[in-house]
Short mmCIF file of C-alpha atoms and ligand atoms in Angstrom, two decimals:
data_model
loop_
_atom_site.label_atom_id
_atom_site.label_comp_id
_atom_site.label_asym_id
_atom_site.label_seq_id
_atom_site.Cartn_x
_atom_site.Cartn_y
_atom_site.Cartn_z
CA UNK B 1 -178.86 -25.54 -72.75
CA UNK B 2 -182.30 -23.99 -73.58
CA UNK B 3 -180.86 -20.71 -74.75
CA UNK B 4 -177.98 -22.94 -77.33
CA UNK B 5 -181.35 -24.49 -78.44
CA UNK B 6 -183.28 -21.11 -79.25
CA UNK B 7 -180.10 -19.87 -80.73
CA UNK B 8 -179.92 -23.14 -83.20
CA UNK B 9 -183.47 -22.56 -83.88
CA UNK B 10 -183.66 -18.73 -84.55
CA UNK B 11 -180.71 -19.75 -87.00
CA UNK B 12 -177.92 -17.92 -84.92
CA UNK B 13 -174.38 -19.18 -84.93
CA UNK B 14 -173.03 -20.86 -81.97
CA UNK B 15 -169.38 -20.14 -80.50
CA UNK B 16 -167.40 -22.41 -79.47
CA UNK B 17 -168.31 -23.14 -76.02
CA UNK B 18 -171.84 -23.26 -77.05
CA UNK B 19 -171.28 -25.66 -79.75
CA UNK B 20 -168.76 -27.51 -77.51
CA UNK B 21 -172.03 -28.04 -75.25
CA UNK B 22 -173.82 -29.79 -77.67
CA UNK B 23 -172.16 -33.27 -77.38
CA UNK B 24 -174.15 -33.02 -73.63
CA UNK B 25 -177.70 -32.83 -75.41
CA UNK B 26 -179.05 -36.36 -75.98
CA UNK B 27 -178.91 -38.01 -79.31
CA UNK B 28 -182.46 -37.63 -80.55
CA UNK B 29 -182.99 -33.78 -79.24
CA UNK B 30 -179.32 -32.90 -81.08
CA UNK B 31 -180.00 -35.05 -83.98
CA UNK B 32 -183.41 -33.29 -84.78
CA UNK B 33 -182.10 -30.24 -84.65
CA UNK B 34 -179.90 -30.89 -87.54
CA UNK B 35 -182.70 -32.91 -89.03
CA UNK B 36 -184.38 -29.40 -89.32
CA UNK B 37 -181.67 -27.79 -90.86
CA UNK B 38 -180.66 -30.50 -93.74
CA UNK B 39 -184.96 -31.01 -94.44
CA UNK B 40 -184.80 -26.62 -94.61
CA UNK B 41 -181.61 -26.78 -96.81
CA UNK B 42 -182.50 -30.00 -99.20
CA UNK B 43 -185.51 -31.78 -98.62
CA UNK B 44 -185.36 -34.96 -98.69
CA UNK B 45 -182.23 -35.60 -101.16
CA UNK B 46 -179.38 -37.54 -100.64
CA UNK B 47 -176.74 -36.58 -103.01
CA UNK B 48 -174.08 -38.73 -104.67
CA UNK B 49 -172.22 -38.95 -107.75
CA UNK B 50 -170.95 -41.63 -109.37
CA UNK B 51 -166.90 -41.14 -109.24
CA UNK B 52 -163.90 -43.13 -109.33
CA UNK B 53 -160.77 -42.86 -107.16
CA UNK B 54 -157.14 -43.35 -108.12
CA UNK B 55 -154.42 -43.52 -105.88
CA UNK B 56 -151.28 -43.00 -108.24
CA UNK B 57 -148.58 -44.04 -105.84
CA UNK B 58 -148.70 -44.90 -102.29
CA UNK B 59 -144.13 -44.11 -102.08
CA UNK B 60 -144.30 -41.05 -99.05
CA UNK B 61 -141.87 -38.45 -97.81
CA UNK B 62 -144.33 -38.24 -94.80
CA UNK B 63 -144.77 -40.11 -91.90
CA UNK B 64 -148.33 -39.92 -90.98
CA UNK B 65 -148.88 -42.22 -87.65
CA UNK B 66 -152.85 -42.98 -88.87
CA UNK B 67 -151.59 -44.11 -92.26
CA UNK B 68 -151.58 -47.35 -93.36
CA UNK B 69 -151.78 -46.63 -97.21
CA UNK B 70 -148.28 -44.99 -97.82
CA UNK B 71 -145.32 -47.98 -98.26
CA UNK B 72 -143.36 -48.42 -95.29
CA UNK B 73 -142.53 -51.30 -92.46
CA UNK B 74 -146.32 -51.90 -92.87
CA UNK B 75 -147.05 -51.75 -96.47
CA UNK B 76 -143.82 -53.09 -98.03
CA UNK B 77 -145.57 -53.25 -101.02
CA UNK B 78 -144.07 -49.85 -102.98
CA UNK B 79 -146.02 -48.73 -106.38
CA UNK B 80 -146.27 -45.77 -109.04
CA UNK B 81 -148.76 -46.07 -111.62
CA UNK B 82 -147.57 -44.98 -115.08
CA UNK B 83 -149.40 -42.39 -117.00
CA UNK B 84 -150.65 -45.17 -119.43
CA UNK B 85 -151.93 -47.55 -116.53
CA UNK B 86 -153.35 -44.25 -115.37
CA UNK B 87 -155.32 -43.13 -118.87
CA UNK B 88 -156.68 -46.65 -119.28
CA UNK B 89 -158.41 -46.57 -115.60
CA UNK B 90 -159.83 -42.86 -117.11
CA UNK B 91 -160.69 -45.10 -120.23
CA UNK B 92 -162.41 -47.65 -118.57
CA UNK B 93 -164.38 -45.23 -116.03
CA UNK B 94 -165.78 -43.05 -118.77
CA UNK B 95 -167.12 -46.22 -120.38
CA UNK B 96 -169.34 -47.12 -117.28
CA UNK B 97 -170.47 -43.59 -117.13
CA UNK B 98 -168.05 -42.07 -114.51
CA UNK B 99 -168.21 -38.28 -114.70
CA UNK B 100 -165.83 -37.73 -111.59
CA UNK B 101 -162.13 -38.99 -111.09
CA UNK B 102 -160.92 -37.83 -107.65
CA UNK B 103 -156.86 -38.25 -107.91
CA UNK B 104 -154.97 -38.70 -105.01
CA UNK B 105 -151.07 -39.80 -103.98
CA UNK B 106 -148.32 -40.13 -101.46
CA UNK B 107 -145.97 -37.64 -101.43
CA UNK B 108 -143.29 -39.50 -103.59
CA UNK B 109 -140.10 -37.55 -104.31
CA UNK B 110 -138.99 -39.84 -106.97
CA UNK B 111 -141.37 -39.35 -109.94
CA UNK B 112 -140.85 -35.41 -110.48
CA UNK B 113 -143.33 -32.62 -110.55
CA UNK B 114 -144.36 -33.26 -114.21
CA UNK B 115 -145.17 -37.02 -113.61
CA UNK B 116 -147.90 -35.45 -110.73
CA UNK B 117 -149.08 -32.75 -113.40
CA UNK B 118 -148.71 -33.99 -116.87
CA UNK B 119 -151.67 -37.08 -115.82
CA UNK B 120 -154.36 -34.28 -115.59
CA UNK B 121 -153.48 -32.42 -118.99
CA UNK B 122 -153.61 -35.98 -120.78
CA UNK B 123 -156.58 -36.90 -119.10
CA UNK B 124 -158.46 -33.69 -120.04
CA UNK B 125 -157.12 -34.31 -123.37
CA UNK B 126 -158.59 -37.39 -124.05
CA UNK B 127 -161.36 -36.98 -121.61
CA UNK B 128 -162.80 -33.64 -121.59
CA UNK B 129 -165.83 -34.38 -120.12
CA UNK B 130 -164.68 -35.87 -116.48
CA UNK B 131 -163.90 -33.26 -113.64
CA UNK B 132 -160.86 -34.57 -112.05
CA UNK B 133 -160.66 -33.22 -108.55
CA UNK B 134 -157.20 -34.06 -107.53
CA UNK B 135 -154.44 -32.96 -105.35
CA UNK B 136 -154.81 -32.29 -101.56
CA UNK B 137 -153.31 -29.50 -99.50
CA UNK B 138 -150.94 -31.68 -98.19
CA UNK B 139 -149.79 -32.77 -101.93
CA UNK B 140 -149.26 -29.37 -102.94
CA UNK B 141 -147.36 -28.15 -99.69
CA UNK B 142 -145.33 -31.37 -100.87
CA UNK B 143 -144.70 -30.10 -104.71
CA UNK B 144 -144.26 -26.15 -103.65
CA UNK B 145 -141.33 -27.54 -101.14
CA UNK B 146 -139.87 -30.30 -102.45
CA UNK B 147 -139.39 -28.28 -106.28
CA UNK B 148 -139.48 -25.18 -104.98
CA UNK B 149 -142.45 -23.13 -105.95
CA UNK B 150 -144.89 -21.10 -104.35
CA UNK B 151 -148.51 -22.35 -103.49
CA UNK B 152 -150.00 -19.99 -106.20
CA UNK B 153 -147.60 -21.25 -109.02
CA UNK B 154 -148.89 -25.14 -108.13
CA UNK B 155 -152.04 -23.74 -107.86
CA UNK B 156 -151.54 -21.91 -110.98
CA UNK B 157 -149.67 -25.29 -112.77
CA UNK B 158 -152.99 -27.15 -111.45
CA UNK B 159 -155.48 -25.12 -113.39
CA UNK B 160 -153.25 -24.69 -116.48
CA UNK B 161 -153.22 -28.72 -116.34
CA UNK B 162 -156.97 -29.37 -115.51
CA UNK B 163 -157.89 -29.84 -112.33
CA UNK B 164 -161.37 -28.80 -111.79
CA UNK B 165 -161.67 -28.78 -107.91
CA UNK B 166 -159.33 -29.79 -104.61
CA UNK B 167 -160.78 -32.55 -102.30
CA UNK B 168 -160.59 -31.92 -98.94
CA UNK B 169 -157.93 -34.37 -97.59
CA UNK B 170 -154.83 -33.85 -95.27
CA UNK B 171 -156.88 -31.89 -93.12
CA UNK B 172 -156.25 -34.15 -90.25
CA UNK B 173 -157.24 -32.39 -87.01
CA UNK B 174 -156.09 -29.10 -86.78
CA UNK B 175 -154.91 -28.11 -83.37
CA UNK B 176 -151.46 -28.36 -83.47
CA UNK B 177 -150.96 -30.35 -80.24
CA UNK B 178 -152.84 -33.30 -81.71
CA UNK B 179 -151.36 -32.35 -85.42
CA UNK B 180 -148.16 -32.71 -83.94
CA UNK B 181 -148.40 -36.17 -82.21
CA UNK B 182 -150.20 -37.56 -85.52
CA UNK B 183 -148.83 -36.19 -88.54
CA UNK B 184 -145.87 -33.97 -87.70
CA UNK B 185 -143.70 -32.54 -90.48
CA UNK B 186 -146.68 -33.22 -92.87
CA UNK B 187 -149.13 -29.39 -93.80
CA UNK B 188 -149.37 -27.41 -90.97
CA UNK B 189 -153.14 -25.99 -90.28
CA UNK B 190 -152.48 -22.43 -91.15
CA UNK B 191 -150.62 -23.74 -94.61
CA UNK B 192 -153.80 -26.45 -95.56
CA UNK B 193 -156.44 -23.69 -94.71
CA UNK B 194 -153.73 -20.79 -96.55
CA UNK B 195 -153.52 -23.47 -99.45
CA UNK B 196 -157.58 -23.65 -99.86
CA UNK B 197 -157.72 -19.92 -99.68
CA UNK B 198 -155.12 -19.33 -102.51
CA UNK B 199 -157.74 -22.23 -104.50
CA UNK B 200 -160.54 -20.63 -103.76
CA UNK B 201 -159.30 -17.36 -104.76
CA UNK B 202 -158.80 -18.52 -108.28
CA UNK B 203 -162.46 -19.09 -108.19
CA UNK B 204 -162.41 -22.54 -107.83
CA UNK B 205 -164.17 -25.08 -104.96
CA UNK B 206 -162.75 -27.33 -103.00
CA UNK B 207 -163.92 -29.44 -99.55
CA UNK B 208 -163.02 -29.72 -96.21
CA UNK B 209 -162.44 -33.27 -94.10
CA UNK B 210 -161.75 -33.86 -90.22
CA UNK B 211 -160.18 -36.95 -89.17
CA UNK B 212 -161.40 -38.33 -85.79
CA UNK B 213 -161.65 -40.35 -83.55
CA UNK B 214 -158.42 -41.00 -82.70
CA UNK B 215 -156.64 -39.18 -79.91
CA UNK B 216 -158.56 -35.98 -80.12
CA UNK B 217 -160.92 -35.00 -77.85
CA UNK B 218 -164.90 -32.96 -78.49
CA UNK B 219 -162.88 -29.44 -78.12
CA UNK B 220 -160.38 -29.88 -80.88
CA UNK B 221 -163.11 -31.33 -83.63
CA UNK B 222 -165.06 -27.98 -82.84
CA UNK B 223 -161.40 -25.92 -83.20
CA UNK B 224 -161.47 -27.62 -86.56
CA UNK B 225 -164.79 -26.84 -87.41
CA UNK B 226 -164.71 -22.91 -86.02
CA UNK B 227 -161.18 -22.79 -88.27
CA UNK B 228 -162.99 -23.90 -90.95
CA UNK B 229 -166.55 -21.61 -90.58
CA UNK B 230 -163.99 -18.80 -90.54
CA UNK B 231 -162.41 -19.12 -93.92
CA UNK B 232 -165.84 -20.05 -95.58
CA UNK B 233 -166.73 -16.63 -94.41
CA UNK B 234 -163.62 -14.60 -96.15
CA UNK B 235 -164.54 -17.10 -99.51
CA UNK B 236 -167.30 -19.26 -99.63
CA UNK B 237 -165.23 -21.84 -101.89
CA UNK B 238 -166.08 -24.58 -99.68
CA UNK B 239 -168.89 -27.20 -101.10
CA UNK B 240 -168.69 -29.83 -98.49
CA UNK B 241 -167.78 -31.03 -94.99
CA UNK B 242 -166.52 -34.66 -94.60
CA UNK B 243 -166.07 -36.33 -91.24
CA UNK B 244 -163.77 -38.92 -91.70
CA UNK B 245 -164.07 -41.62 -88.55
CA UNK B 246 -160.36 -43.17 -88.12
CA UNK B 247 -160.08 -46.67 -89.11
CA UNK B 248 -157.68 -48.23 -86.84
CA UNK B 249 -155.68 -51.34 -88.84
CA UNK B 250 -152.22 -51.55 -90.00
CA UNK B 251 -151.14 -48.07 -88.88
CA UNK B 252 -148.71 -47.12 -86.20
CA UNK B 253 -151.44 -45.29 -83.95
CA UNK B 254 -152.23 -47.88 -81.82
CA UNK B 255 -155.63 -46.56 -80.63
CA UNK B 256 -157.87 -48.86 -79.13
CA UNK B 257 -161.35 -49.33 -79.58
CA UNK B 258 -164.08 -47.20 -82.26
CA UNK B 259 -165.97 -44.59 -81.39
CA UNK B 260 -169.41 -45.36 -80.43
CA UNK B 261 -171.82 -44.90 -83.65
CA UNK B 262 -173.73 -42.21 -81.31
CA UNK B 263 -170.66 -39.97 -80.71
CA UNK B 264 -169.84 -40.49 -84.64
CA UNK B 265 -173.49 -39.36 -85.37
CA UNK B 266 -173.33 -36.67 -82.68
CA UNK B 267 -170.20 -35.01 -84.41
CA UNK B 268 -172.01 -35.52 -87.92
CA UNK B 269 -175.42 -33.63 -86.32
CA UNK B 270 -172.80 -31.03 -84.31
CA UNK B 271 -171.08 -30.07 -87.80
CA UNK B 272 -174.53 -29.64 -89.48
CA UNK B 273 -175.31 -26.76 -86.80
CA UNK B 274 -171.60 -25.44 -86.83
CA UNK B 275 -170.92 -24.87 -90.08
CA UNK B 276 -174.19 -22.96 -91.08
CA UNK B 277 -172.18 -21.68 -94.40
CA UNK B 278 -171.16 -24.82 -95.55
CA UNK B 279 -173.69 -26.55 -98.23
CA UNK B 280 -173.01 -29.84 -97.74
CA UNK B 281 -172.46 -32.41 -95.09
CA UNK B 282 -170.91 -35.94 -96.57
CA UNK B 283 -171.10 -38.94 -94.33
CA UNK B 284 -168.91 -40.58 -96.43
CA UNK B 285 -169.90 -44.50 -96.11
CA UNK B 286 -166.01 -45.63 -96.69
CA UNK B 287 -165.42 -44.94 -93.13
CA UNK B 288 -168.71 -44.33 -91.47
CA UNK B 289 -170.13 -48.15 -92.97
CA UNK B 290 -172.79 -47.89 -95.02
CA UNK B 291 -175.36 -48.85 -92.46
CA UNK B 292 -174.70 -45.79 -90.54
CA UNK B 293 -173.93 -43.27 -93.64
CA UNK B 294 -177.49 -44.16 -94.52
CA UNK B 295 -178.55 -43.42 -90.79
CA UNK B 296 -176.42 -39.99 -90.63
CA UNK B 297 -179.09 -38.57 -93.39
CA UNK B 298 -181.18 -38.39 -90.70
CA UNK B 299 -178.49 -36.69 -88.72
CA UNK B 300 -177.72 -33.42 -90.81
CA UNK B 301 -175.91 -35.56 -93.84
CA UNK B 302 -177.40 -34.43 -97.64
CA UNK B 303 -174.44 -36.39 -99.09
CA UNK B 304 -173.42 -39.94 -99.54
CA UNK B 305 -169.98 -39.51 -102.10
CA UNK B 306 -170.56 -41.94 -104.62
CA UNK B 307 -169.92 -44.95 -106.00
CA UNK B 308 -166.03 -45.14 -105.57
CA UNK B 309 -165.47 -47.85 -108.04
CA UNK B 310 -162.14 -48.74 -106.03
CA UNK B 311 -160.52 -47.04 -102.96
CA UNK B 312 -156.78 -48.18 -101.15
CA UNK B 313 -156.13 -45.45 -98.48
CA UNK B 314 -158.86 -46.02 -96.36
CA UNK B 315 -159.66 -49.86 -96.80
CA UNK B 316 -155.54 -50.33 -96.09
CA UNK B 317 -156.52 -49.48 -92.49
CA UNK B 318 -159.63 -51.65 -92.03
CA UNK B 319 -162.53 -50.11 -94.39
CA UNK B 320 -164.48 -52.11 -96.77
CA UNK B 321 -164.55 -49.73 -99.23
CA UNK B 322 -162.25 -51.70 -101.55
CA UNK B 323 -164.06 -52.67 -104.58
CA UNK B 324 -166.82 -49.60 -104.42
CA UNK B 325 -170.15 -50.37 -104.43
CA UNK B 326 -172.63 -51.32 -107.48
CA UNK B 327 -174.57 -47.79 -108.50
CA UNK B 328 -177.87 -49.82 -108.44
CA UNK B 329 -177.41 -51.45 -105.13
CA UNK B 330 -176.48 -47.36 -104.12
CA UNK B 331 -179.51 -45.81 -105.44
CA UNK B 332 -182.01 -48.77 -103.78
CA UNK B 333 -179.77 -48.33 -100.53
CA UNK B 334 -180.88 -44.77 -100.43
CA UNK B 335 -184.02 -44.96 -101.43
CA UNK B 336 -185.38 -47.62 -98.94
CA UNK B 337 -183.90 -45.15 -96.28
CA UNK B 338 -186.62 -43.39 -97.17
CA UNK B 339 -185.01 -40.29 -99.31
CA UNK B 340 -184.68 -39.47 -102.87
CA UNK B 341 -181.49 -40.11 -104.27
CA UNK B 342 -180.06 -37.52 -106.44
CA UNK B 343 -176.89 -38.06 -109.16
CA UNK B 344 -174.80 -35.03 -109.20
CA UNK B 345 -172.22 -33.85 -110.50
CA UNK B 346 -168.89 -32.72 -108.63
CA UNK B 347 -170.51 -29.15 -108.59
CA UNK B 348 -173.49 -29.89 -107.01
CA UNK B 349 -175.42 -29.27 -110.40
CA UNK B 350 -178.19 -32.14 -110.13
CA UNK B 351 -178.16 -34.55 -112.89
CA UNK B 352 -180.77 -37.16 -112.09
CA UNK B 353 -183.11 -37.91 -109.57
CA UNK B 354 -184.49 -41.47 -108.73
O1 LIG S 401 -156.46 -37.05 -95.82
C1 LIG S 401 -155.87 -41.70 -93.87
C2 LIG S 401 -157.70 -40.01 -94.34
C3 LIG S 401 -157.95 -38.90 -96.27
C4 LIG S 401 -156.89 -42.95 -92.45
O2 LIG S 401 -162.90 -34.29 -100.91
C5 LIG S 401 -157.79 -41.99 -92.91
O3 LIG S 401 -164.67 -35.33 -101.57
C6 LIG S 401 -159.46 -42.86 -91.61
O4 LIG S 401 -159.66 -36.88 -98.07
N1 LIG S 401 -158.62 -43.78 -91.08
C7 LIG S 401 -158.11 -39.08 -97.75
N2 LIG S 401 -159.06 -41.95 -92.51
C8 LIG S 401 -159.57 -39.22 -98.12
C9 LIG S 401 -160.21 -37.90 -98.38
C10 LIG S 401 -161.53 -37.81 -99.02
C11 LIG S 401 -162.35 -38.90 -99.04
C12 LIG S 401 -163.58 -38.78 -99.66
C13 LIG S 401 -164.00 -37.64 -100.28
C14 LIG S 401 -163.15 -36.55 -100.25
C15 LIG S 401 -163.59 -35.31 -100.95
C16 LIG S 401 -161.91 -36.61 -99.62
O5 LIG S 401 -158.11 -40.17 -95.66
C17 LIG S 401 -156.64 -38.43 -95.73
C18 LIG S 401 -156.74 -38.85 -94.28
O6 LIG S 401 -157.36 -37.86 -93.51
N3 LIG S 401 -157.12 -41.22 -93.77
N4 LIG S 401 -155.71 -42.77 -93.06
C19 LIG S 401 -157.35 -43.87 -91.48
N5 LIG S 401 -156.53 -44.78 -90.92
#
């Protein structure tokens, strides 16, 4: 274990069975070596911006087990939002001084391809000034099959309409075992990381989330991590790594019992040391609770996402992420934590510091 520790301190990268080894260190040792890294990288900030999620329609081709968001036996309750109901929620966020819409749906193969891409040309119509980061992987694997097009004409359609940047969703887990037992039939691993190439390729950013604690086990969320390090290398278009913990309600998963807030700290400390090309590390409060988002800061996280405003896929499986949270509550939650809280934009371009 010495040696992985001189390694992480001489600023060498780990392999996998070295960075597999790290969920044996203790808590403290593992989380100050991250410590080191984020305080090297950015002080004492904690980024965040102040953003506003829409979830157009929740109507799904795909049958992810872990969902509890799309309509089905669960959820009977089908909707699509028209573009009008969509423009007034742009309306309404610019006016409390929004500057980030992050735009996310289902995979509904009712609306047509121009209902998912005529919203962002409308929106950056009327609203020039807020970067819409829309459209995961998964989504476009959906409109490239379903109305047959290639990933770079989507891609292509996507910029020509507006979108600024690609969150990182539908990354699941991506071993294909666990992929398979989870989410089969939805993006395979190669296609979501192919998909993020193609984007980044354009010249455009994008992030990266893992989804875990479920069934996977240490070795597959470091498989994730190694597939991801790899493509940052090729093209650097990554901004930020998100560990998503699973939230366990209303979904067809049946996994018993959370994680233990030291393993989910561990794996936010372990992806700080892994993914030394990354910039950012989100612990991303919707689904690691606030208490321990603020906590994870001092575990390799520079990033806290943002305000949210509202938020269905992850609070229909148990988060309480509903309603968002107030900006001012945000800020003072930060702050007493003992770091400076810095507004961003969705670029990483620093707006404001408190
Ligand atoms: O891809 C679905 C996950 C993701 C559950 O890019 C679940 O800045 C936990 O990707 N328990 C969507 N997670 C959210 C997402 C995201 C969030 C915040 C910021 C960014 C970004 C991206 O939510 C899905 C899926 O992995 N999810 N169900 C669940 N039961």
């Amino acid at each position: 274990m010495n040696s992985i520790i001189t390694k992480i301190e001489q600023k060498k990268r780990l392999n996998f069975d070295e960075a597999l080894k790290l969920y044996d260190l203790d808590l403290f040792t593992l989380g100050t070596l991250a410590d080191n890294i984020r305080v090297q990288m950015w002080g004492k900030k904690s980024y965040f911006n102040i953003n506003r999620h829409i979830n157009p329609t929740n109507v799904c081709k795909d049958v992810c087990k872990f969902c509890a968001f799309s309509a089905s036996r669960k959820n009977p309750n089908q909707y699509t939002m028209s573009h009008e109901e969509i423009l007034k929620i742009a309306q309404e966020s610019q006016s409390k001084g929004v500057k980030e819409l992050h735009i996310v749906s289902a995979h509904n193969p009712n609306t047509g391809l121009l209902w998912y891409l005529d919203i962002f040309s409308k929106i950056k119509k009327e609203f020039p000034n807020l970067h819409i980061k829309a459209l995961t992987a998964a989504e476009i694997n959906f409109l490239a099959s379903e109305y047959n097009h290639s990933y770079e004409e989507i891609i292509d359609m996507m910029i020509e309409s507006g979108v600024d940047s690609m969150p990182g969703g539908g990354a699941e887990i991506f071993d294909e075992e666990i992929r398979d037992k989870i989410c089969k039939g939805k993006v395979t691993s190669d296609e979501w990381l192919q998909i993020h190439k193609l984007w980044h390729k354009r010249g455009r950013h994008s992030n990266a989330t893992m989804l875990f604690g479920h069934i996977e086990e240490q070795k597959h969320r470091i498989d994730h991590m190694i597939r991801l390090r790899d493509l940052q290398d090729e093209t650097n278009g990554f901004n930020t790594f998100i560990p998503l913990v699973y939230q366990r309600e209303n979904n067809f998963l049946n996994v018993d019992g959370f994680l233990s807030s030291s393993e989910i700290l561990k794996t936010m400390a372990i992806s700080r040391i892994v993914l030394d090309n990354i910039p950012h590390l989100k612990a991303y409060w919707v689904t690691s609770t606030i208490n321990l988002s603020l906590i994870s800061q001092e575990f390799g996280a520079d990033d806290l996402d943002g305000t949210i405003e509202r938020e269905s896929i992850n609070s229909a499986a148990g988060a309480k992420s509903a309603n968002g949270m107030a900006l001012s509550e945000f800020v003072s939650l930060i702050k007493n934590s003992g770091y400076e809280p810095v507004l961003r934009d969705s670029l990483y371009n620093e707006i404001k510091s408190y």
